[in-house]
Amino acid sequence: MANADERRFDVLRAIVADYVSNQEPVGSKAIVERHNLGVSSATVRNDMATLEEEGYITQPHTSAGRVPTDKGYRLFVDRLSEIKPLSAAERRAITTFLDSGTDLDDVLKRSVRLLAQLTRQVAVVQYPMLTNAKVRHLEVVPLTPARLMLVLITDNGRVDQRTVDLGDVITEEDVARLRTVLNAAMSGRRLNDAAARVAELPDKSPGELRDALIRVTTVLVESLAEHPEERLVLGGTANLTRNVADFPGSLRQVLEALEEQVVVLKLLAAARNPGAITVRIGEENEDEQMRSTSVVSIGYGRDDVVLGGMGVVGPTRMDYPGTIAAVRAVANYVGQILAGR
């Protein structure tokens, strides 16, 4: 029985491979000719009939060919024993391209562009989440004698700039004192803790700094309390329009859903551990507008800390091994780059 099950899975795998490659329903004759399964056309036909009864393949119209169902793709993905490794040239290209990023924004934009090119799907990257972030440094830059720029840098590469109007002039010496006091309260602390520390500063400060500190800390607490992790970078949307036939009557719905950040964030929500791939196929997607798609997502980060999620969205007729390999490789390199900054 196990042998029959394995043989039927080989038939399913052949149907998935041919349908992904050619976008044409696959018949038993084509399977025998293209795949060395060592069985007759009659046996393949019997196996296809069983696979159809069990819901793994379906007949889209009266031709002899079959196509995989969501259930069939799920079994195929769950049984993937080998992920096609990227070539040395592809890995070098990824490293070189991403290493050239000048800052966090540039690295994430490059990641999306690269992922969309490698997979020929829509790519999405979430900005690093601030839940586990710590303050690395606060720079205080005088713009005018009565106006400051605050540059908050976190340990996951986020940079947040705010300006503060002081309402009165401040000396360079007092700017330096402000910088020292603020960094002593914030550096190395998680954002919520840093916000609480900063809020206490005006009551403890020397009288001549109090007015400036009240204005600065008001702006800083706002900045620390906000959670701009709901920022996303999306790329390659045009890739979906090349395969309109994969979205019968639903491409517009998919494109509209991708414009809603809440929907896309939900797609990445499963990314909890760096390196752990999640594949959601068709009906497994919670949002109704996305049920003609598959989503391959992963968490990127360093050690055991997830900084954010990334992934690709495409039709269920997807090169799953190649897509998984590309998503995993790009996430790995982005995590390494951000850890080194």
mmCIF file of C-alpha atoms in Angstrom:
data_model
loop_
_atom_site.group_PDB
_atom_site.id
_atom_site.type_symbol
_atom_site.label_atom_id
_atom_site.label_comp_id
_atom_site.label_asym_id
_atom_site.label_seq_id
_atom_site.Cartn_x
_atom_site.Cartn_y
_atom_site.Cartn_z
ATOM 1 C CA MET A 1 0.000 0.000 0.000
ATOM 2 C CA ALA A 2 2.873 2.337 0.910
ATOM 3 C CA ASN A 3 4.353 1.729 -2.555
ATOM 4 C CA ALA A 4 1.040 2.609 -4.212
ATOM 5 C CA ASP A 5 0.802 5.783 -2.105
ATOM 6 C CA GLU A 6 4.358 6.770 -3.039
ATOM 7 C CA ARG A 7 3.670 6.090 -6.715
ATOM 8 C CA ARG A 8 0.532 8.230 -6.592
ATOM 9 C CA PHE A 9 2.517 11.009 -4.946
ATOM 10 C CA ASP A 10 5.086 10.746 -7.775
ATOM 11 C CA VAL A 11 2.202 11.191 -10.233
ATOM 12 C CA LEU A 12 0.946 14.216 -8.283
ATOM 13 C CA ARG A 13 4.463 15.683 -8.215
ATOM 14 C CA ALA A 14 4.715 15.233 -12.001
ATOM 15 C CA ILE A 15 1.348 16.971 -12.503
ATOM 16 C CA VAL A 16 2.421 19.889 -10.277
ATOM 17 C CA ALA A 17 5.769 20.249 -12.089
ATOM 18 C CA ASP A 18 4.242 20.174 -15.577
ATOM 19 C CA TYR A 19 1.295 22.427 -14.747
ATOM 20 C CA VAL A 20 3.513 25.026 -13.038
ATOM 21 C CA SER A 21 5.832 24.945 -16.026
ATOM 22 C CA ASN A 22 3.312 24.901 -18.899
ATOM 23 C CA GLN A 23 0.018 26.160 -17.446
ATOM 24 C CA GLU A 24 -1.746 23.351 -19.355
ATOM 25 C CA PRO A 25 -3.772 20.485 -17.848
ATOM 26 C CA VAL A 26 -1.614 17.353 -17.642
ATOM 27 C CA GLY A 27 -2.632 13.978 -19.098
ATOM 28 C CA SER A 28 -1.370 10.464 -18.372
ATOM 29 C CA LYS A 29 0.419 10.185 -21.738
ATOM 30 C CA ALA A 30 2.456 13.346 -21.027
ATOM 31 C CA ILE A 31 3.412 12.039 -17.566
ATOM 32 C CA VAL A 32 4.665 8.732 -19.005
ATOM 33 C CA GLU A 33 6.619 10.533 -21.721
ATOM 34 C CA ARG A 34 8.191 13.260 -19.568
ATOM 35 C CA HIS A 35 8.715 11.523 -16.237
ATOM 36 C CA ASN A 36 10.507 8.250 -15.729
ATOM 37 C CA LEU A 37 8.014 6.663 -13.325
ATOM 38 C CA GLY A 38 8.503 3.112 -14.614
ATOM 39 C CA VAL A 39 4.769 2.372 -14.947
ATOM 40 C CA SER A 40 2.275 2.156 -17.807
ATOM 41 C CA SER A 41 -0.206 4.799 -18.958
ATOM 42 C CA ALA A 42 -3.019 2.620 -17.586
ATOM 43 C CA THR A 43 -1.463 2.619 -14.104
ATOM 44 C CA VAL A 44 -0.971 6.396 -14.255
ATOM 45 C CA ARG A 45 -4.617 6.817 -15.329
ATOM 46 C CA ASN A 46 -5.763 4.704 -12.374
ATOM 47 C CA ASP A 47 -3.567 6.716 -10.002
ATOM 48 C CA MET A 48 -4.941 9.969 -11.426
ATOM 49 C CA ALA A 49 -8.504 8.709 -10.885
ATOM 50 C CA THR A 50 -7.660 7.965 -7.228
ATOM 51 C CA LEU A 51 -5.967 11.342 -6.764
ATOM 52 C CA GLU A 52 -9.052 13.026 -8.218
ATOM 53 C CA GLU A 53 -11.409 11.087 -5.940
ATOM 54 C CA GLU A 54 -9.290 12.149 -2.945
ATOM 55 C CA GLY A 55 -9.404 15.816 -4.001
ATOM 56 C CA TYR A 56 -5.732 16.300 -4.933
ATOM 57 C CA ILE A 57 -6.322 17.003 -8.630
ATOM 58 C CA THR A 58 -9.274 18.109 -10.720
ATOM 59 C CA GLN A 59 -10.375 18.144 -14.341
ATOM 60 C CA PRO A 60 -10.914 21.781 -15.396
ATOM 61 C CA HIS A 61 -12.888 20.850 -18.522
ATOM 62 C CA THR A 62 -13.638 17.839 -20.690
ATOM 63 C CA SER A 63 -10.025 17.288 -21.824
ATOM 64 C CA ALA A 64 -8.100 14.317 -20.425
ATOM 65 C CA GLY A 65 -5.779 16.632 -18.497
ATOM 66 C CA ARG A 66 -5.812 17.324 -14.764
ATOM 67 C CA VAL A 67 -4.559 20.244 -12.642
ATOM 68 C CA PRO A 68 -3.618 20.292 -8.949
ATOM 69 C CA THR A 69 -6.116 21.550 -6.357
ATOM 70 C CA ASP A 70 -5.171 23.574 -3.259
ATOM 71 C CA LYS A 71 -5.139 20.247 -1.387
ATOM 72 C CA GLY A 72 -2.767 18.793 -3.979
ATOM 73 C CA TYR A 73 -0.382 21.748 -3.740
ATOM 74 C CA ARG A 74 -0.491 21.471 0.070
ATOM 75 C CA LEU A 75 0.537 17.800 -0.015
ATOM 76 C CA PHE A 76 3.283 18.639 -2.529
ATOM 77 C CA VAL A 77 4.650 21.466 -0.349
ATOM 78 C CA ASP A 78 4.422 19.384 2.850
ATOM 79 C CA ARG A 79 6.402 16.590 1.199
ATOM 80 C CA LEU A 80 9.152 18.802 -0.229
ATOM 81 C CA SER A 81 12.275 16.971 0.865
ATOM 82 C CA GLU A 82 14.683 19.178 -1.033
ATOM 83 C CA ILE A 83 14.593 22.895 -1.638
ATOM 84 C CA LYS A 84 16.388 23.803 -4.827
ATOM 85 C CA PRO A 85 19.523 25.613 -3.611
ATOM 86 C CA LEU A 86 20.469 28.914 -5.170
ATOM 87 C CA SER A 87 23.567 28.822 -7.349
ATOM 88 C CA ALA A 88 26.821 30.400 -6.139
ATOM 89 C CA ALA A 89 26.312 33.155 -8.740
ATOM 90 C CA GLU A 90 22.783 33.893 -7.435
ATOM 91 C CA ARG A 91 24.036 34.023 -3.836
ATOM 92 C CA ARG A 92 26.881 36.374 -4.808
ATOM 93 C CA ALA A 93 24.457 38.606 -6.702
ATOM 94 C CA ILE A 94 22.140 38.798 -3.667
ATOM 95 C CA THR A 95 25.002 39.636 -1.293
ATOM 96 C CA THR A 96 26.505 42.272 -3.568
ATOM 97 C CA PHE A 97 23.161 43.903 -4.316
ATOM 98 C CA LEU A 98 21.994 44.057 -0.694
ATOM 99 C CA ASP A 99 25.408 45.028 0.743
ATOM 100 C CA SER A 100 25.299 48.128 -1.465
ATOM 101 C CA GLY A 101 22.288 49.441 0.472
ATOM 102 C CA THR A 102 23.118 52.774 2.073
ATOM 103 C CA ASP A 103 20.608 52.630 4.951
ATOM 104 C CA LEU A 104 17.638 50.622 6.222
ATOM 105 C CA ASP A 105 15.195 52.119 3.693
ATOM 106 C CA ASP A 106 17.549 51.327 0.827
ATOM 107 C CA VAL A 107 18.222 47.749 2.030
ATOM 108 C CA LEU A 108 14.484 46.990 2.285
ATOM 109 C CA LYS A 109 13.671 48.546 -1.100
ATOM 110 C CA ARG A 110 16.481 46.517 -2.673
ATOM 111 C CA SER A 111 15.193 43.359 -0.925
ATOM 112 C CA VAL A 112 11.716 43.789 -2.396
ATOM 113 C CA ARG A 113 13.066 44.490 -5.874
ATOM 114 C CA LEU A 114 15.373 41.470 -5.702
ATOM 115 C CA LEU A 115 12.707 39.110 -4.349
ATOM 116 C CA ALA A 116 10.233 40.186 -7.044
ATOM 117 C CA GLN A 117 12.865 39.563 -9.739
ATOM 118 C CA LEU A 118 13.964 36.182 -8.364
ATOM 119 C CA THR A 119 10.437 34.799 -7.920
ATOM 120 C CA ARG A 120 8.556 36.782 -10.608
ATOM 121 C CA GLN A 121 5.832 37.372 -8.022
ATOM 122 C CA VAL A 122 4.752 40.249 -5.780
ATOM 123 C CA ALA A 123 7.274 40.767 -2.973
ATOM 124 C CA VAL A 124 6.566 42.419 0.373
ATOM 125 C CA VAL A 125 8.846 43.345 3.268
ATOM 126 C CA GLN A 126 7.756 44.658 6.636
ATOM 127 C CA TYR A 127 9.884 47.300 8.333
ATOM 128 C CA PRO A 128 11.607 46.066 11.527
ATOM 129 C CA MET A 129 9.110 45.792 14.362
ATOM 130 C CA LEU A 130 9.833 47.988 17.352
ATOM 131 C CA THR A 131 8.454 45.599 19.978
ATOM 132 C CA ASN A 132 11.913 44.259 20.864
ATOM 133 C CA ALA A 133 13.958 47.234 19.694
ATOM 134 C CA LYS A 134 16.312 49.124 21.986
ATOM 135 C CA VAL A 135 17.605 52.661 21.704
ATOM 136 C CA ARG A 136 21.147 52.677 20.372
ATOM 137 C CA HIS A 137 21.697 56.432 20.400
ATOM 138 C CA LEU A 138 19.970 59.788 20.277
ATOM 139 C CA GLU A 139 21.665 62.582 18.359
ATOM 140 C CA VAL A 140 20.618 66.170 19.118
ATOM 141 C CA VAL A 141 21.437 68.563 16.282
ATOM 142 C CA PRO A 142 20.883 72.345 16.536
ATOM 143 C CA LEU A 143 19.215 73.635 13.352
ATOM 144 C CA THR A 144 18.890 77.210 14.626
ATOM 145 C CA PRO A 145 19.524 78.681 18.102
ATOM 146 C CA ALA A 146 15.897 77.874 18.975
ATOM 147 C CA ARG A 147 15.253 74.710 16.928
ATOM 148 C CA LEU A 148 16.654 71.182 17.315
ATOM 149 C CA MET A 149 16.582 68.001 15.260
ATOM 150 C CA LEU A 150 16.337 64.733 17.205
ATOM 151 C CA VAL A 151 17.688 61.643 15.442
ATOM 152 C CA LEU A 152 16.680 58.441 17.251
ATOM 153 C CA ILE A 153 18.584 55.306 16.193
ATOM 154 C CA THR A 154 17.474 51.835 17.342
ATOM 155 C CA ASP A 155 19.532 48.655 17.447
ATOM 156 C CA ASN A 156 17.541 47.156 14.537
ATOM 157 C CA GLY A 157 18.485 49.961 12.182
ATOM 158 C CA ARG A 158 15.423 52.191 12.451
ATOM 159 C CA VAL A 159 16.144 55.915 12.240
ATOM 160 C CA ASP A 160 13.469 58.399 13.293
ATOM 161 C CA GLN A 161 13.939 62.146 12.843
ATOM 162 C CA ARG A 162 11.875 64.811 14.602
ATOM 163 C CA THR A 163 12.256 68.576 14.929
ATOM 164 C CA VAL A 164 11.542 70.534 18.111
ATOM 165 C CA ASP A 165 10.830 74.246 18.368
ATOM 166 C CA LEU A 166 12.123 75.352 21.766
ATOM 167 C CA GLY A 167 10.439 78.744 21.907
ATOM 168 C CA ASP A 168 13.685 80.243 23.181
ATOM 169 C CA VAL A 169 17.356 80.188 22.238
ATOM 170 C CA ILE A 170 19.678 77.545 23.660
ATOM 171 C CA THR A 171 23.459 77.551 23.915
ATOM 172 C CA GLU A 172 25.676 74.880 22.373
ATOM 173 C CA GLU A 173 26.760 73.950 25.889
ATOM 174 C CA ASP A 174 23.146 73.297 26.913
ATOM 175 C CA VAL A 175 22.552 71.278 23.733
ATOM 176 C CA ALA A 176 25.492 69.064 24.772
ATOM 177 C CA ARG A 177 24.013 68.727 28.285
ATOM 178 C CA LEU A 178 20.637 67.784 26.804
ATOM 179 C CA ARG A 179 22.278 65.150 24.624
ATOM 180 C CA THR A 180 24.103 63.648 27.623
ATOM 181 C CA VAL A 181 21.023 63.608 29.877
ATOM 182 C CA LEU A 182 18.771 62.069 27.212
ATOM 183 C CA ASN A 183 21.219 59.342 26.174
ATOM 184 C CA ALA A 184 21.875 58.427 29.815
ATOM 185 C CA ALA A 185 18.129 57.875 30.256
ATOM 186 C CA MET A 186 17.502 56.040 26.973
ATOM 187 C CA SER A 187 20.522 54.190 25.600
ATOM 188 C CA GLY A 188 20.264 50.405 25.691
ATOM 189 C CA ARG A 189 16.639 50.427 26.864
ATOM 190 C CA ARG A 190 13.585 49.018 25.118
ATOM 191 C CA LEU A 191 11.404 51.728 23.621
ATOM 192 C CA ASN A 192 8.586 51.577 26.182
ATOM 193 C CA ASP A 193 11.067 51.680 29.060
ATOM 194 C CA ALA A 194 12.983 54.530 27.391
ATOM 195 C CA ALA A 195 9.713 56.496 26.970
ATOM 196 C CA ALA A 196 8.934 56.114 30.684
ATOM 197 C CA ARG A 197 12.445 57.270 31.654
ATOM 198 C CA VAL A 198 12.332 60.253 29.326
ATOM 199 C CA ALA A 199 8.913 61.347 30.651
ATOM 200 C CA GLU A 200 10.418 61.657 34.161
ATOM 201 C CA LEU A 201 13.357 63.848 33.122
ATOM 202 C CA PRO A 202 11.812 67.366 33.295
ATOM 203 C CA ASP A 203 10.970 66.944 37.007
ATOM 204 C CA LYS A 204 14.561 65.956 37.814
ATOM 205 C CA SER A 205 16.395 68.422 35.600
ATOM 206 C CA PRO A 206 18.155 71.683 36.498
ATOM 207 C CA GLY A 207 15.857 74.716 36.198
ATOM 208 C CA GLU A 208 17.668 76.212 33.205
ATOM 209 C CA LEU A 209 17.123 73.034 31.144
ATOM 210 C CA ARG A 210 13.554 72.316 32.240
ATOM 211 C CA ASP A 211 11.676 74.247 29.519
ATOM 212 C CA ALA A 212 13.824 72.762 26.760
ATOM 213 C CA LEU A 213 13.485 69.272 28.248
ATOM 214 C CA ILE A 214 9.700 69.525 28.474
ATOM 215 C CA ARG A 215 9.473 70.304 24.755
ATOM 216 C CA VAL A 216 12.076 67.717 23.747
ATOM 217 C CA THR A 217 10.691 64.904 25.898
ATOM 218 C CA THR A 218 7.116 65.532 24.667
ATOM 219 C CA VAL A 219 8.284 64.923 21.099
ATOM 220 C CA LEU A 220 10.489 61.973 22.115
ATOM 221 C CA VAL A 221 7.761 60.165 24.074
ATOM 222 C CA GLU A 222 5.515 60.469 20.991
ATOM 223 C CA SER A 223 8.265 59.033 18.818
ATOM 224 C CA LEU A 224 9.030 56.163 21.209
ATOM 225 C CA ALA A 225 5.378 55.295 21.806
ATOM 226 C CA GLU A 226 4.471 55.141 18.120
ATOM 227 C CA HIS A 227 4.892 51.784 16.417
ATOM 228 C CA PRO A 228 5.642 52.369 12.751
ATOM 229 C CA GLU A 229 6.221 48.644 12.177
ATOM 230 C CA GLU A 230 3.073 48.768 10.053
ATOM 231 C CA ARG A 231 5.194 50.226 7.284
ATOM 232 C CA LEU A 232 5.596 47.943 4.307
ATOM 233 C CA VAL A 233 7.532 47.932 1.074
ATOM 234 C CA LEU A 234 5.724 46.264 -1.839
ATOM 235 C CA GLY A 235 7.165 45.507 -5.258
ATOM 236 C CA GLY A 236 6.542 43.509 -8.424
ATOM 237 C CA THR A 237 2.760 43.963 -8.547
ATOM 238 C CA ALA A 238 2.967 43.974 -12.354
ATOM 239 C CA ASN A 239 4.152 40.341 -12.169
ATOM 240 C CA LEU A 240 0.598 39.260 -11.309
ATOM 241 C CA THR A 241 -0.799 40.820 -14.465
ATOM 242 C CA ARG A 242 1.415 38.551 -16.594
ATOM 243 C CA ASN A 243 -0.610 35.560 -15.367
ATOM 244 C CA VAL A 244 -4.199 36.840 -15.541
ATOM 245 C CA ALA A 245 -5.447 33.318 -16.342
ATOM 246 C CA ASP A 246 -4.305 32.196 -12.874
ATOM 247 C CA PHE A 247 -6.832 34.566 -11.281
ATOM 248 C CA PRO A 248 -10.138 33.932 -13.078
ATOM 249 C CA GLY A 249 -12.307 36.913 -12.202
ATOM 250 C CA SER A 250 -10.305 37.748 -9.071
ATOM 251 C CA LEU A 251 -7.117 39.598 -10.114
ATOM 252 C CA ARG A 252 -8.672 42.976 -9.371
ATOM 253 C CA GLN A 253 -9.674 41.769 -5.890
ATOM 254 C CA VAL A 254 -6.124 40.572 -5.245
ATOM 255 C CA LEU A 255 -4.608 43.885 -6.358
ATOM 256 C CA GLU A 256 -7.069 45.821 -4.188
ATOM 257 C CA ALA A 257 -6.254 43.605 -1.182
ATOM 258 C CA LEU A 258 -2.527 44.185 -1.657
ATOM 259 C CA GLU A 259 -3.146 47.935 -1.390
ATOM 260 C CA GLU A 260 -4.533 47.418 2.125
ATOM 261 C CA GLN A 261 -1.642 47.228 4.567
ATOM 262 C CA VAL A 262 -3.772 45.433 7.174
ATOM 263 C CA VAL A 263 -4.370 42.534 4.758
ATOM 264 C CA VAL A 264 -0.680 42.263 3.864
ATOM 265 C CA LEU A 265 0.399 42.452 7.520
ATOM 266 C CA LYS A 266 -1.953 39.542 8.266
ATOM 267 C CA LEU A 267 -0.215 37.552 5.525
ATOM 268 C CA LEU A 268 3.113 38.085 7.306
ATOM 269 C CA ALA A 269 1.744 37.509 10.808
ATOM 270 C CA ALA A 270 2.782 33.855 10.838
ATOM 271 C CA ALA A 271 6.466 34.869 10.598
ATOM 272 C CA ARG A 272 7.500 34.253 14.193
ATOM 273 C CA ASN A 273 10.939 32.651 13.963
ATOM 274 C CA PRO A 274 13.830 33.726 11.739
ATOM 275 C CA GLY A 275 14.271 31.134 8.996
ATOM 276 C CA ALA A 276 10.907 29.374 9.484
ATOM 277 C CA ILE A 277 8.985 29.369 6.183
ATOM 278 C CA THR A 278 5.176 29.489 6.158
ATOM 279 C CA VAL A 279 3.236 28.594 3.002
ATOM 280 C CA ARG A 280 -0.462 29.419 2.775
ATOM 281 C CA ILE A 281 -2.233 28.028 -0.268
ATOM 282 C CA GLY A 282 -5.507 29.268 -1.731
ATOM 283 C CA GLU A 283 -8.369 28.684 0.695
ATOM 284 C CA GLU A 284 -5.921 28.621 3.626
ATOM 285 C CA ASN A 285 -5.650 32.403 3.346
ATOM 286 C CA GLU A 286 -7.866 34.115 5.886
ATOM 287 C CA ASP A 287 -8.789 37.071 3.671
ATOM 288 C CA GLU A 288 -11.390 36.132 1.079
ATOM 289 C CA GLN A 289 -9.827 38.385 -1.569
ATOM 290 C CA MET A 290 -6.576 36.386 -1.355
ATOM 291 C CA ARG A 291 -8.033 32.902 -1.799
ATOM 292 C CA SER A 292 -6.811 32.565 -5.372
ATOM 293 C CA THR A 293 -3.218 33.176 -4.207
ATOM 294 C CA SER A 294 -0.429 31.433 -2.377
ATOM 295 C CA VAL A 295 1.723 33.288 0.139
ATOM 296 C CA VAL A 296 5.263 32.217 1.060
ATOM 297 C CA SER A 297 6.464 34.162 4.102
ATOM 298 C CA ILE A 298 9.329 34.137 6.580
ATOM 299 C CA GLY A 299 10.621 36.137 9.528
ATOM 300 C CA TYR A 300 13.952 37.890 9.082
ATOM 301 C CA GLY A 301 16.190 38.844 11.973
ATOM 302 C CA ARG A 302 19.208 37.759 13.948
ATOM 303 C CA ASP A 303 19.750 34.966 16.455
ATOM 304 C CA ASP A 304 16.241 34.192 17.771
ATOM 305 C CA VAL A 305 14.845 37.713 17.397
ATOM 306 C CA VAL A 306 12.431 38.422 14.535
ATOM 307 C CA LEU A 307 12.838 41.982 13.252
ATOM 308 C CA GLY A 308 10.048 41.770 10.666
ATOM 309 C CA GLY A 309 8.417 39.603 8.026
ATOM 310 C CA MET A 310 8.891 39.257 4.295
ATOM 311 C CA GLY A 311 7.436 37.102 1.588
ATOM 312 C CA VAL A 312 5.897 36.780 -1.836
ATOM 313 C CA VAL A 313 2.323 36.597 -3.111
ATOM 314 C CA GLY A 314 1.503 34.800 -6.341
ATOM 315 C CA PRO A 315 -0.926 32.358 -7.928
ATOM 316 C CA THR A 316 -1.335 28.863 -6.480
ATOM 317 C CA ARG A 317 0.377 27.702 -9.700
ATOM 318 C CA MET A 318 3.759 28.629 -8.287
ATOM 319 C CA ASP A 319 7.303 27.233 -8.373
ATOM 320 C CA TYR A 320 7.221 26.429 -4.661
ATOM 321 C CA PRO A 321 10.775 24.993 -4.294
ATOM 322 C CA GLY A 322 12.358 27.938 -6.145
ATOM 323 C CA THR A 323 10.211 30.526 -4.354
ATOM 324 C CA ILE A 324 10.932 29.085 -0.903
ATOM 325 C CA ALA A 325 14.684 29.043 -1.646
ATOM 326 C CA ALA A 326 14.661 32.686 -2.804
ATOM 327 C CA VAL A 327 12.584 33.943 0.140
ATOM 328 C CA ARG A 328 14.787 32.098 2.629
ATOM 329 C CA ALA A 329 18.035 33.358 1.050
ATOM 330 C CA VAL A 330 16.986 37.030 0.882
ATOM 331 C CA ALA A 331 15.647 36.936 4.471
ATOM 332 C CA ASN A 332 18.913 35.402 5.658
ATOM 333 C CA TYR A 333 21.035 38.091 4.022
ATOM 334 C CA VAL A 334 18.806 40.952 5.205
ATOM 335 C CA GLY A 335 19.046 39.620 8.781
ATOM 336 C CA GLN A 336 22.853 39.447 8.508
ATOM 337 C CA ILE A 337 23.113 42.969 7.065
ATOM 338 C CA LEU A 338 20.907 44.544 9.742
ATOM 339 C CA ALA A 339 22.730 42.653 12.511
ATOM 340 C CA GLY A 340 26.018 44.124 11.306
ATOM 341 C CA ARG A 341 24.799 47.731 11.392
#
